[in-house]
Amino acid sequence: GLPAVALDAWDVGMKTSTGSGSSQSLRGVAEVLPSSYEAIGEFFAPLSTSYSYIPVVTGFIAKDKHGRVTTLGRSGSDFTAAVVGAAVRASEVQIWTDVDGLLTADPRVVKGARSVETISFDQASELAYFGAKVIHPKTMLPAMKHNIPVRVKNSYNPGHPGTRIVQAVPSAGVPAHPTAASDGVTAVTYQRDITVIEVNSTRMLGAHGFLARLFSICDQLDISID
């Protein structure tokens, strides 16, 4: 076998914005700088010719240009994997979870839910945004940009192929397992604890800035609007 080598994300080239208070950040969550991709690729370039060790890179954390530790927010470890995978132009990025990939429905609600064999980035992002918790939409962005497939697999069932997420799924009729190319619905998801607010005001008629002020209040209270 090969020895495993522990590496901090910043040691392999992962650099981010400052984080809290930075114009490049979103609510204090640091953003990975574009220069990180080239730096990470250069760091791991020797492994392409001499695979002498297995790198184990920390997820979720990085450093800014001042050397301060920053965090990457929700699903930051999965996002780190996608960034590194994109930087080294990997043939596939694998995200290991506790379910057999993306399912056709929530198995806690639908007993007959099955894993989706193949799905597009767009559909996976929609499912994730509207309630599917297996993968965060942000995780897929680096892979989408560099056209690298993402596979979601089950740590407790490693023999299962999981779900492969790609740019586009070629149409090939109706397969044995559902895919994004299947006829009909690929998957169903839902969200709980949604509040619907109806606003009625005569001040909206012919006025500008009303919704901006309304949304600014939601922003101050950290309320997400779908």
Tab-separated table of N, CA and C in Angstrom, residues 20 34 38 57 65 83 115 145 149 167 176 190-191 217-218 222:
chain	number	residue	atom	x	y	z
A	20	SER	N	-15.708	37.229	7.332
A	20	SER	CA	-16.622	38.193	7.925
A	20	SER	C	-16.175	39.620	7.638
A	34	PRO	N	-10.067	32.453	-6.946
A	34	PRO	CA	-9.797	31.753	-8.212
A	34	PRO	C	-8.359	31.255	-8.332
A	38	GLU	N	-5.256	27.049	-9.529
A	38	GLU	CA	-3.939	26.870	-10.143
A	38	GLU	C	-2.918	26.411	-9.109
A	57	VAL	N	-6.660	15.693	2.727
A	57	VAL	CA	-6.735	17.146	2.885
A	57	VAL	C	-7.891	17.525	3.804
A	65	LYS	N	-5.438	35.664	2.750
A	65	LYS	CA	-4.102	36.124	2.370
A	65	LYS	C	-3.295	36.637	3.560
A	83	VAL	N	-13.448	21.451	-4.991
A	83	VAL	CA	-12.431	22.418	-5.415
A	83	VAL	C	-11.134	21.698	-5.777
A	115	SER	N	-32.764	4.891	-5.596
A	115	SER	CA	-31.671	5.801	-5.940
A	115	SER	C	-31.725	6.127	-7.425
A	145	LYS	N	-18.290	23.813	-13.341
A	145	LYS	CA	-17.472	24.741	-14.124
A	145	LYS	C	-16.426	24.010	-14.950
A	149	PRO	N	-17.661	14.984	-13.389
A	149	PRO	CA	-18.790	14.288	-12.759
A	149	PRO	C	-18.625	14.192	-11.244
A	167	GLN	N	-23.014	16.878	-16.496
A	167	GLN	CA	-23.520	18.079	-17.168
A	167	GLN	C	-24.842	17.808	-17.869
A	176	ALA	N	-33.649	0.620	-16.299
A	176	ALA	CA	-34.148	-0.153	-15.161
A	176	ALA	C	-34.199	0.694	-13.903
A	190	TYR	N	-39.371	18.042	-1.025
A	190	TYR	CA	-40.269	18.977	-0.354
A	190	TYR	C	-39.508	19.713	0.740
A	191	GLN	N	-40.111	20.755	1.253
A	191	GLN	CA	-39.538	21.515	2.356
A	191	GLN	C	-40.566	21.644	3.472
A	217	ILE	N	-35.411	44.230	5.306
A	217	ILE	CA	-35.789	43.792	6.654
A	217	ILE	C	-35.522	42.296	6.807
A	218	CYS	N	-35.878	41.526	5.781
A	218	CYS	CA	-35.611	40.083	5.809
A	218	CYS	C	-34.114	39.816	5.866
A	222	ASP	N	-31.830	37.766	8.677
A	222	ASP	CA	-31.302	36.507	8.130
A	222	ASP	C	-32.418	35.560	7.699
